[in-house]
């Protein structure tokens, strides 16, 4: 207790500090600013003091509270709510700043991020307790500030909405998001960290107005949770804790090298928010904004940033889902047109492509050759070695043939062990040469688990006005002749 200072009203303060570590230090630096300063070590004790005495300023020190303890958060929120608008000053460690917007929902308050210098704390208390010289002018300025704040928030919301519209992939969307977030006043750098498979946190985009490279700062651009800064750098903390992290001075993180790097790039404050597409859902990454000035965020600003983070997370989730759907559609298409065992086109796709190539050849006057082949005595392979070996033989033959074809040629499995090759821009004599090379190659190929197999082949050039079925019938007849001729040979299908 000290005597009333001349020229100012009596001041009564309440300091809630459950850990007890800062009480003596606080009393020595700020005690003289109060005529009576009451110290409380629990919410219950603080509530009793508020009921018994008039308190001009309640100071709540969050050091020592567990950020994951919802019971403590609710109890402190009750204290703020009970103040009914009377001054509250929150002292909050930067690793526990997620409580600030939560407590703001219970009533107006000022906050400062710890650790805080004694002089800065004393100045904050004095500013909070001192009445304005011109209340009317102060009210007018507050209204103007609020109008400008809401205008800034509306601008960044619109910018982000445009960024999320029309982006086809995550990397493009992330780059547009970072660019949009730079429209907020004071932002010098933005970054988006995205959680990939197997917990691989990656830096997917950043926008720098100060030449800061986060990959260099964190000493990596992927597996960021393994960075040496994983316990001090706000965007990494936001991912590991799943909570908002606000650092109002780089040196408060306790890493001198990081602090110097940020100060050299004109960074004075860092805000990081976790990305979740739904409340309590998995953390998809984090968004980070770096400012060149200190900003005392309002409840509306915190709420806007939280909404933007959820909007970004939803956009990323939708982009990933779209990519997954595209990949799945591609797989389904492959399943629909390809033979699952050999990887060649299936019969339906083979017949479709045959009709297309015949129309193209007819339209442009180009030659088109067909090669049909099957594996000799394939039933015996299955009977002697078993179906798994037979399937392996089919795969090896198809793969071997495919490696000898051009990219414009098509290999289709028509039935069982019978295959069809569409050799575009090819005349019969060249197709015969290709067929002979294929026959020699297969005859010299060792198959795992069984003896070497051979193939019989038939070659036909599609006539100018011939249809697909007619060409296939000629090939089938020629293939039967090759079988009767002793197999492991090539027959030319003569035009009818």
Coordinates of C-alpha atoms in Angstrom, one line a residue:
X1 CA 0.0 0.0 0.0
X2 CA 1.3 3.5 -0.9
X3 CA 0.0 6.9 -0.3
X4 CA -2.3 8.4 -3.0
X5 CA -0.2 10.2 -5.6
X6 CA -1.3 13.9 -6.0
X7 CA -3.4 14.7 -9.0
X8 CA -4.6 11.1 -9.8
X9 CA -7.4 9.0 -8.4
X10 CA -6.8 6.0 -6.1
X11 CA -5.9 2.9 -8.0
X12 CA -6.6 -0.7 -7.0
X13 CA -5.0 -3.6 -8.8
X14 CA -5.4 -7.4 -8.8
X15 CA -2.6 -9.7 -10.1
X16 CA -3.5 -13.3 -10.8
X17 CA -0.4 -15.4 -10.9
X18 CA -0.8 -19.1 -10.1
X19 CA 2.9 -20.0 -10.5
X20 CA 4.1 -17.4 -8.0
X21 CA 7.4 -17.0 -9.9
X22 CA 6.8 -13.4 -11.1
X23 CA 5.1 -12.0 -8.0
X24 CA 8.1 -10.3 -6.4
X25 CA 9.3 -9.1 -9.8
X26 CA 5.9 -7.7 -10.7
X27 CA 5.4 -6.0 -7.3
X28 CA 8.8 -4.3 -7.5
X29 CA 8.3 -2.9 -11.0
X30 CA 4.6 -2.1 -10.9
X31 CA 3.6 -1.9 -7.3
X32 CA 4.0 1.8 -7.0
X33 CA 1.5 2.4 -9.8
X34 CA -1.3 1.1 -7.5
X35 CA -2.5 2.3 -4.1
X36 CA -3.4 -1.2 -3.3
X37 CA -2.2 -4.3 -5.2
X38 CA -3.7 -7.7 -4.3
X39 CA -2.0 -10.9 -5.3
X40 CA -4.0 -14.0 -6.1
X41 CA -2.7 -17.5 -6.8
X42 CA -6.0 -19.0 -8.1
X43 CA -9.1 -18.1 -10.0
X44 CA -11.1 -18.7 -6.9
X45 CA -9.0 -16.3 -4.8
X46 CA -9.2 -13.7 -7.6
X47 CA -13.0 -14.0 -7.7
X48 CA -13.2 -13.5 -4.0
X49 CA -11.2 -10.3 -4.3
X50 CA -13.3 -9.0 -7.1
X51 CA -16.4 -9.5 -5.0
X52 CA -15.0 -7.8 -1.9
X53 CA -13.2 -4.8 -3.5
X54 CA -13.3 -2.4 -6.3
X55 CA -10.6 -3.3 -8.8
X56 CA -9.4 -0.8 -11.4
X57 CA -7.2 -3.2 -13.3
X58 CA -7.1 -7.0 -13.2
X59 CA -3.9 -8.4 -14.5
X60 CA -3.9 -12.1 -15.4
X61 CA -0.6 -13.9 -15.9
X62 CA -1.1 -17.1 -18.0
X63 CA 2.4 -18.4 -17.3
X64 CA 1.9 -21.7 -15.6
X65 CA -1.4 -22.5 -17.1
X66 CA -1.7 -25.5 -19.5
X67 CA -3.0 -24.4 -22.8
X68 CA -4.8 -27.7 -23.3
X69 CA -6.8 -27.4 -20.0
X70 CA -10.2 -26.3 -21.1
X71 CA -11.3 -26.1 -17.4
X72 CA -8.7 -23.4 -16.6
X73 CA -9.7 -21.5 -19.8
X74 CA -13.3 -21.5 -18.9
X75 CA -12.6 -20.3 -15.3
X76 CA -10.4 -17.4 -16.5
X77 CA -13.0 -16.5 -19.2
X78 CA -15.5 -16.3 -16.3
X79 CA -13.3 -13.7 -14.6
X80 CA -13.1 -11.6 -17.8
X81 CA -16.8 -11.9 -18.2
X82 CA -17.4 -10.8 -14.6
X83 CA -15.4 -7.6 -15.2
X84 CA -18.3 -6.4 -17.5
X85 CA -16.0 -4.2 -19.6
X86 CA -13.7 -3.0 -16.8
X87 CA -10.0 -3.1 -17.7
X88 CA -8.2 -6.4 -18.0
X89 CA -4.6 -6.9 -18.9
X90 CA -3.5 -10.4 -20.1
X91 CA 0.1 -11.5 -19.9
X92 CA 0.6 -14.4 -22.1
X93 CA 3.6 -16.6 -23.1
X94 CA 3.8 -16.8 -26.9
X95 CA 3.3 -20.6 -26.8
X96 CA -0.1 -20.1 -25.1
X97 CA -1.4 -17.3 -27.3
X98 CA -4.3 -19.4 -28.5
X99 CA -6.1 -18.4 -25.4
X100 CA -6.1 -14.7 -26.3
X101 CA -9.0 -14.8 -28.9
X102 CA -10.9 -17.3 -26.7
X103 CA -10.8 -14.9 -23.8
X104 CA -11.6 -11.9 -26.0
X105 CA -14.9 -13.6 -26.6
X106 CA -15.7 -13.1 -22.9
X107 CA -15.1 -9.4 -22.8
X108 CA -12.7 -6.6 -23.8
X109 CA -9.1 -6.9 -22.7
X110 CA -5.5 -5.8 -23.5
X111 CA -2.8 -8.4 -24.0
X112 CA 1.0 -8.5 -24.0
X113 CA 3.2 -11.4 -25.0
X114 CA 5.7 -12.6 -22.5
X115 CA 8.5 -12.4 -21.7
X116 CA 8.0 -8.6 -21.3
X117 CA 10.4 -6.0 -20.0
X118 CA 9.6 -4.3 -16.7
X119 CA 9.5 -0.8 -18.3
X120 CA 7.2 -2.0 -21.1
X121 CA 4.8 -3.6 -18.5
X122 CA 4.8 -0.5 -16.4
X123 CA 4.1 1.7 -19.4
X124 CA 1.2 -0.6 -20.5
X125 CA -0.3 -0.4 -17.0
X126 CA -0.1 3.4 -17.0
X127 CA -1.7 3.7 -20.4
X128 CA -4.5 1.3 -19.4
X129 CA -5.3 3.2 -16.2
X130 CA -4.9 6.8 -17.4
X131 CA -8.1 8.4 -18.6
X132 CA -8.0 10.0 -22.0
X133 CA -7.4 13.8 -22.2
X134 CA -10.2 14.1 -24.7
X135 CA -12.7 11.2 -24.4
X136 CA -14.8 12.5 -27.3
X137 CA -11.8 12.6 -29.6
X138 CA -10.6 9.2 -28.4
X139 CA -14.0 7.7 -29.2
X140 CA -14.0 9.3 -32.6
X141 CA -10.5 7.9 -33.3
X142 CA -11.6 4.5 -32.1
X143 CA -14.5 4.5 -34.6
X144 CA -12.2 5.5 -37.4
X145 CA -9.7 2.8 -36.5
X146 CA -12.5 0.2 -36.4
X147 CA -13.8 1.3 -39.8
X148 CA -10.3 1.0 -41.3
X149 CA -9.8 -2.3 -39.6
X150 CA -13.0 -3.7 -41.1
X151 CA -12.1 -2.4 -44.5
X152 CA -8.7 -4.1 -44.3
X153 CA -10.4 -7.4 -43.3
X154 CA -12.9 -7.2 -46.1
X155 CA -10.0 -6.5 -48.6
X156 CA -8.1 -9.6 -47.5
X157 CA -11.2 -11.8 -47.5
X158 CA -11.9 -10.8 -51.1
X159 CA -8.3 -11.3 -52.2
X160 CA -8.3 -14.7 -50.6
X161 CA -11.6 -15.6 -52.2
X162 CA -10.2 -14.7 -55.7
X163 CA -7.0 -16.7 -54.9
X164 CA -9.0 -19.9 -54.1
X165 CA -11.2 -19.6 -57.2
X166 CA -10.1 -21.6 -60.2
X167 CA -6.8 -23.0 -58.9
X168 CA -6.4 -26.6 -60.2
X169 CA -3.5 -27.8 -58.0
X170 CA -2.3 -27.3 -54.5
X171 CA 1.0 -25.6 -55.4
X172 CA -0.8 -23.0 -57.6
X173 CA -3.4 -22.4 -55.0
X174 CA -0.8 -22.1 -52.2
X175 CA 1.1 -19.5 -54.2
X176 CA -2.1 -17.4 -54.9
X177 CA -3.0 -17.7 -51.2
X178 CA 0.4 -16.3 -50.0
X179 CA 0.2 -13.5 -52.6
X180 CA -3.4 -12.6 -51.4
X181 CA -2.4 -12.5 -47.7
X182 CA 0.3 -9.9 -48.4
X183 CA -2.5 -7.4 -49.0
X184 CA -3.0 -7.1 -45.3
X185 CA -1.3 -3.9 -43.9
X186 CA 2.2 -4.5 -42.5
X187 CA 2.6 -8.0 -43.9
X188 CA 6.1 -8.5 -45.3
X189 CA 6.1 -12.3 -45.7
X190 CA 3.6 -15.1 -46.0
X191 CA 4.1 -18.8 -46.1
X192 CA 1.9 -21.9 -46.4
X193 CA 3.1 -25.2 -44.9
X194 CA 1.2 -28.4 -46.0
X195 CA 1.2 -31.8 -44.4
X196 CA 1.8 -34.5 -47.0
X197 CA 1.8 -38.3 -46.6
X198 CA 3.6 -39.9 -43.7
X199 CA 3.7 -36.7 -41.6
X200 CA 5.9 -34.9 -44.1
X201 CA 5.3 -31.2 -43.5
X202 CA 6.4 -29.2 -46.5
X203 CA 6.9 -25.6 -47.4
X204 CA 4.6 -25.4 -50.5
X205 CA 4.6 -21.7 -51.1
X206 CA 5.9 -18.4 -49.8
X207 CA 5.6 -14.7 -50.8
X208 CA 8.4 -12.5 -49.6
X209 CA 8.5 -8.7 -49.7
X210 CA 11.7 -8.7 -47.6
X211 CA 13.8 -11.3 -49.4
X212 CA 13.3 -13.8 -46.6
X213 CA 13.6 -17.5 -47.6
X214 CA 12.0 -19.8 -45.0
X215 CA 13.6 -22.9 -46.5
X216 CA 17.0 -21.5 -45.7
X217 CA 15.8 -20.3 -42.2
X218 CA 14.4 -23.7 -41.3
X219 CA 17.3 -25.4 -43.1
X220 CA 14.9 -27.5 -45.2
X221 CA 11.8 -27.3 -47.3
X222 CA 10.2 -30.7 -46.4
X223 CA 10.0 -32.8 -43.3
X224 CA 9.9 -29.4 -41.5
X225 CA 9.0 -30.9 -38.1
X226 CA 12.5 -32.3 -38.0
X227 CA 13.9 -28.7 -38.4
X228 CA 16.1 -27.4 -35.5
X229 CA 13.5 -24.7 -35.1
X230 CA 10.5 -27.0 -34.5
X231 CA 10.1 -25.9 -30.9
X232 CA 10.5 -22.2 -31.4
X233 CA 9.3 -21.1 -34.9
X234 CA 5.5 -20.2 -34.8
X235 CA 4.4 -22.0 -38.0
X236 CA 6.0 -25.2 -36.8
X237 CA 4.5 -24.8 -33.3
X238 CA 1.1 -24.1 -34.8
X239 CA 1.3 -27.6 -36.6
X240 CA 2.6 -29.5 -33.6
X241 CA 0.2 -28.0 -31.1
X242 CA -2.7 -27.4 -33.4
X243 CA -3.2 -23.9 -32.0
X244 CA -2.7 -20.3 -32.9
X245 CA 0.8 -18.9 -32.1
X246 CA 1.5 -15.1 -31.9
X247 CA 5.1 -13.9 -31.4
X248 CA 5.4 -10.1 -31.1
X249 CA 9.2 -10.0 -30.9
X250 CA 11.4 -12.6 -32.6
X251 CA 13.8 -12.6 -29.6
X252 CA 11.1 -13.8 -27.3
X253 CA 11.3 -17.3 -28.9
X254 CA 14.6 -17.9 -27.2
X255 CA 16.6 -18.6 -30.4
X256 CA 19.1 -15.8 -31.0
X257 CA 20.1 -16.9 -34.5
X258 CA 16.5 -17.0 -35.6
X259 CA 15.8 -13.7 -34.0
X260 CA 18.7 -12.0 -35.8
X261 CA 17.6 -13.5 -39.2
X262 CA 14.1 -12.2 -38.8
X263 CA 15.1 -8.8 -37.6
X264 CA 17.5 -8.5 -40.5
X265 CA 14.5 -9.0 -42.8
X266 CA 12.4 -6.4 -41.0
X267 CA 10.2 -8.9 -39.2
X268 CA 8.8 -7.6 -35.9
X269 CA 5.8 -9.9 -35.4
X270 CA 4.8 -13.4 -36.5
X271 CA 1.3 -14.9 -36.5
X272 CA 0.8 -18.6 -37.4
X273 CA -2.5 -20.5 -37.5
X274 CA -3.0 -24.2 -37.9
X275 CA -5.0 -25.4 -40.9
X276 CA -8.1 -27.6 -40.3
X277 CA -10.8 -28.2 -42.8
X278 CA -13.2 -28.9 -39.9
X279 CA -13.2 -28.1 -36.2
X280 CA -11.1 -30.7 -34.2
X281 CA -10.1 -32.3 -37.5
X282 CA -6.6 -33.3 -38.3
X283 CA -4.0 -30.5 -38.8
X284 CA -3.3 -30.1 -42.5
X285 CA -0.5 -27.6 -42.1
X286 CA -0.2 -23.9 -41.1
X287 CA -0.3 -20.4 -42.6
X288 CA 2.2 -17.9 -41.4
X289 CA 2.1 -14.1 -41.7
X290 CA 5.1 -11.9 -40.7
X291 CA 4.7 -8.2 -40.0
X292 CA 7.1 -5.3 -40.0
X293 CA 5.3 -3.7 -37.1
X294 CA 3.6 -4.5 -33.8
X295 CA -0.2 -4.8 -34.0
X296 CA -2.5 -5.2 -31.1
X297 CA -5.1 -7.5 -32.8
X298 CA -8.8 -7.0 -32.0
X299 CA -11.3 -9.8 -31.4
X300 CA -12.6 -9.2 -35.0
X301 CA -9.1 -9.5 -36.5
X302 CA -8.4 -12.8 -34.6
X303 CA -11.8 -14.1 -35.7
X304 CA -11.1 -13.1 -39.3
X305 CA -7.7 -14.8 -39.4
X306 CA -9.2 -17.9 -37.9
X307 CA -11.9 -18.0 -40.6
X308 CA -9.3 -17.4 -43.3
X309 CA -7.3 -20.3 -42.0
X310 CA -10.3 -22.6 -42.1
X311 CA -11.2 -21.3 -45.6
X312 CA -7.6 -22.0 -46.8
X313 CA -7.7 -25.5 -45.2
X314 CA -11.0 -26.3 -46.9
X315 CA -9.6 -25.1 -50.2
X316 CA -6.5 -27.2 -49.9
X317 CA -8.6 -30.2 -48.8
X318 CA -10.9 -29.8 -51.8
X319 CA -7.9 -29.4 -54.2
X320 CA -6.4 -32.6 -52.9
X321 CA -9.7 -34.4 -53.1
X322 CA -10.0 -33.2 -56.7
X323 CA -6.6 -34.5 -57.5
X324 CA -7.4 -37.8 -55.9
X325 CA -10.6 -38.0 -57.8
X326 CA -8.8 -37.3 -61.1
X327 CA -6.2 -40.0 -60.2
X328 CA -9.0 -42.4 -59.4
X329 CA -10.8 -41.6 -62.6
X330 CA -7.6 -42.3 -64.5
X331 CA -7.2 -45.6 -62.7
X332 CA -10.8 -46.5 -63.5
X333 CA -10.3 -45.6 -67.1
X334 CA -7.2 -47.8 -67.2
X335 CA -9.1 -50.6 -65.7
X336 CA -11.9 -50.2 -68.2
X337 CA -9.7 -50.2 -71.3
X338 CA -6.7 -52.3 -70.2
X339 CA -6.3 -56.0 -69.5
X340 CA -5.5 -56.4 -65.8
X341 CA -3.1 -59.3 -66.3
X342 CA -0.9 -58.2 -69.2
X343 CA -1.3 -54.4 -69.2
X344 CA -2.3 -54.5 -72.9
X345 CA -5.5 -53.0 -74.1
X346 CA -8.5 -55.3 -73.6
X347 CA -10.6 -56.7 -76.4
X348 CA -13.2 -53.9 -76.3
X349 CA -10.6 -51.2 -76.4
X350 CA -8.7 -53.1 -79.1
X351 CA -11.8 -53.2 -81.4
X352 CA -12.5 -49.6 -80.7
X353 CA -9.0 -48.5 -81.6
X354 CA -9.1 -50.7 -84.7
X355 CA -12.2 -48.9 -86.0
X356 CA -10.6 -45.5 -85.2
X357 CA -7.3 -46.4 -87.0
X358 CA -9.2 -47.8 -90.0
X359 CA -11.2 -44.5 -90.4
X360 CA -8.0 -42.5 -90.0
X361 CA -6.1 -44.5 -92.6
X362 CA -9.0 -44.3 -95.0
X363 CA -9.4 -40.5 -94.5
X364 CA -5.7 -39.7 -95.0
X365 CA -4.8 -42.5 -97.4
X366 CA -2.3 -44.1 -95.0
X367 CA -1.4 -47.8 -94.7
X368 CA -2.4 -49.8 -91.7
X369 CA -1.1 -53.3 -90.9
X370 CA -2.4 -55.8 -88.3
X371 CA -0.4 -58.6 -86.6
X372 CA -2.2 -61.3 -84.7
X373 CA -0.3 -63.9 -82.6
X374 CA -0.9 -66.4 -79.9
X375 CA 1.3 -68.5 -77.7
X376 CA 1.9 -72.0 -79.0
X377 CA 0.6 -74.9 -76.9
X378 CA -0.4 -72.6 -74.1
X379 CA -2.9 -75.1 -72.7
X380 CA 0.0 -77.4 -72.1
X381 CA 1.9 -74.7 -70.2
X382 CA -1.0 -74.3 -67.9
X383 CA -1.4 -78.1 -67.5
X384 CA 2.3 -78.8 -66.8
X385 CA 3.4 -75.8 -64.8
X386 CA 0.1 -74.5 -63.4
X387 CA -1.9 -71.4 -64.0
X388 CA 0.4 -69.0 -62.0
X389 CA 3.2 -69.9 -64.4
X390 CA 0.9 -69.5 -67.3
X391 CA -0.1 -66.1 -66.2
X392 CA 3.5 -65.1 -65.8
X393 CA 4.2 -66.3 -69.3
X394 CA 1.4 -64.1 -70.7
X395 CA 2.8 -61.1 -68.8
X396 CA 6.4 -61.7 -70.1
X397 CA 5.3 -62.2 -73.7
X398 CA 3.1 -59.1 -73.7
X399 CA 5.9 -57.0 -72.0
X400 CA 8.5 -58.3 -74.4
X401 CA 6.3 -57.5 -77.5
X402 CA 5.4 -54.1 -76.2
X403 CA 9.1 -53.1 -75.8
X404 CA 9.6 -53.8 -79.6
X405 CA 6.7 -51.6 -80.7
X406 CA 6.6 -47.9 -81.5
X407 CA 4.7 -45.5 -79.3
X408 CA 2.0 -45.2 -82.0
X409 CA 1.4 -48.9 -82.2
X410 CA -1.2 -50.7 -80.1
X411 CA -1.1 -54.1 -78.4
X412 CA -4.4 -55.6 -77.4
X413 CA -5.3 -58.9 -75.7
X414 CA -8.2 -60.3 -77.7
X415 CA -8.9 -63.6 -76.0
X416 CA -6.9 -66.0 -73.8
X417 CA -3.4 -66.2 -75.2
X418 CA -4.3 -64.4 -78.5
X419 CA -3.1 -60.8 -79.1
X420 CA -3.5 -58.1 -81.8
X421 CA -1.0 -55.5 -82.9
X422 CA -2.2 -52.3 -84.7
X423 CA 0.9 -51.1 -86.7
X424 CA 0.0 -47.6 -87.9
X425 CA 1.5 -46.2 -91.1
X426 CA 2.9 -49.6 -91.9
X427 CA 2.6 -51.7 -95.1
X428 CA 2.5 -55.5 -95.2
X429 CA 6.1 -56.1 -96.0
X430 CA 7.3 -54.0 -93.0
X431 CA 4.7 -55.7 -90.8
X432 CA 6.1 -59.1 -91.9
X433 CA 9.6 -58.0 -90.9
X434 CA 8.3 -56.8 -87.5
X435 CA 6.4 -60.1 -87.0
X436 CA 9.6 -62.1 -87.7
X437 CA 11.6 -60.1 -85.2
X438 CA 8.9 -60.7 -82.6
X439 CA 8.9 -64.4 -83.3
X440 CA 12.7 -64.6 -82.9
X441 CA 12.7 -62.5 -79.8
X442 CA 10.0 -64.6 -78.0
X443 CA 11.7 -67.8 -79.0
X444 CA 14.9 -66.6 -77.4
X445 CA 13.3 -65.3 -74.2
X446 CA 13.6 -67.3 -71.0
X447 CA 10.4 -67.5 -69.0
X448 CA 10.7 -68.0 -65.2
X449 CA 9.4 -71.4 -64.1
X450 CA 8.9 -73.1 -67.4
X451 CA 10.6 -73.9 -70.8
X452 CA 10.9 -71.3 -73.5
X453 CA 7.6 -70.7 -75.4
X454 CA 7.0 -69.8 -79.0
X455 CA 4.4 -67.8 -80.8
X456 CA 2.6 -68.1 -84.2
X457 CA 1.8 -64.9 -86.1
X458 CA -0.4 -63.7 -88.9
X459 CA 0.0 -60.4 -90.8
X460 CA -2.5 -58.4 -92.8
X461 CA -2.6 -55.0 -94.4
X462 CA -6.1 -53.5 -94.2
X463 CA -7.6 -52.9 -97.7
X464 CA -8.8 -49.3 -98.5
X465 CA -12.5 -50.1 -98.1
X466 CA -12.2 -53.1 -95.7
X467 CA -13.9 -53.1 -92.3
X468 CA -12.4 -54.2 -89.1
X469 CA -14.2 -57.5 -88.8
X470 CA -13.2 -58.6 -92.3
X471 CA -9.6 -57.9 -91.5
X472 CA -9.8 -59.8 -88.3
X473 CA -11.4 -62.8 -90.1
X474 CA -8.5 -62.8 -92.6
X475 CA -6.0 -62.7 -89.8
X476 CA -7.7 -65.5 -87.9
X477 CA -7.6 -67.8 -91.0
X478 CA -3.9 -66.9 -91.5
X479 CA -3.1 -67.7 -87.9
X480 CA -4.8 -71.1 -88.3
X481 CA -2.5 -71.8 -91.3
X482 CA 0.5 -70.9 -89.2
X483 CA -0.6 -73.4 -86.5
X484 CA -1.1 -76.1 -89.2
X485 CA 2.3 -75.3 -90.6
X486 CA 4.0 -76.4 -87.4
X487 CA 3.7 -73.2 -85.3
X488 CA 6.5 -70.8 -84.4
X489 CA 6.1 -69.1 -87.9
X490 CA 4.6 -66.1 -89.7
X491 CA 1.8 -66.3 -92.2
X492 CA 0.6 -63.4 -94.5
X493 CA -3.2 -63.0 -94.8
X494 CA -3.9 -62.5 -98.5
X495 CA -6.5 -59.9 -99.5
X496 CA -9.9 -61.4 -100.4

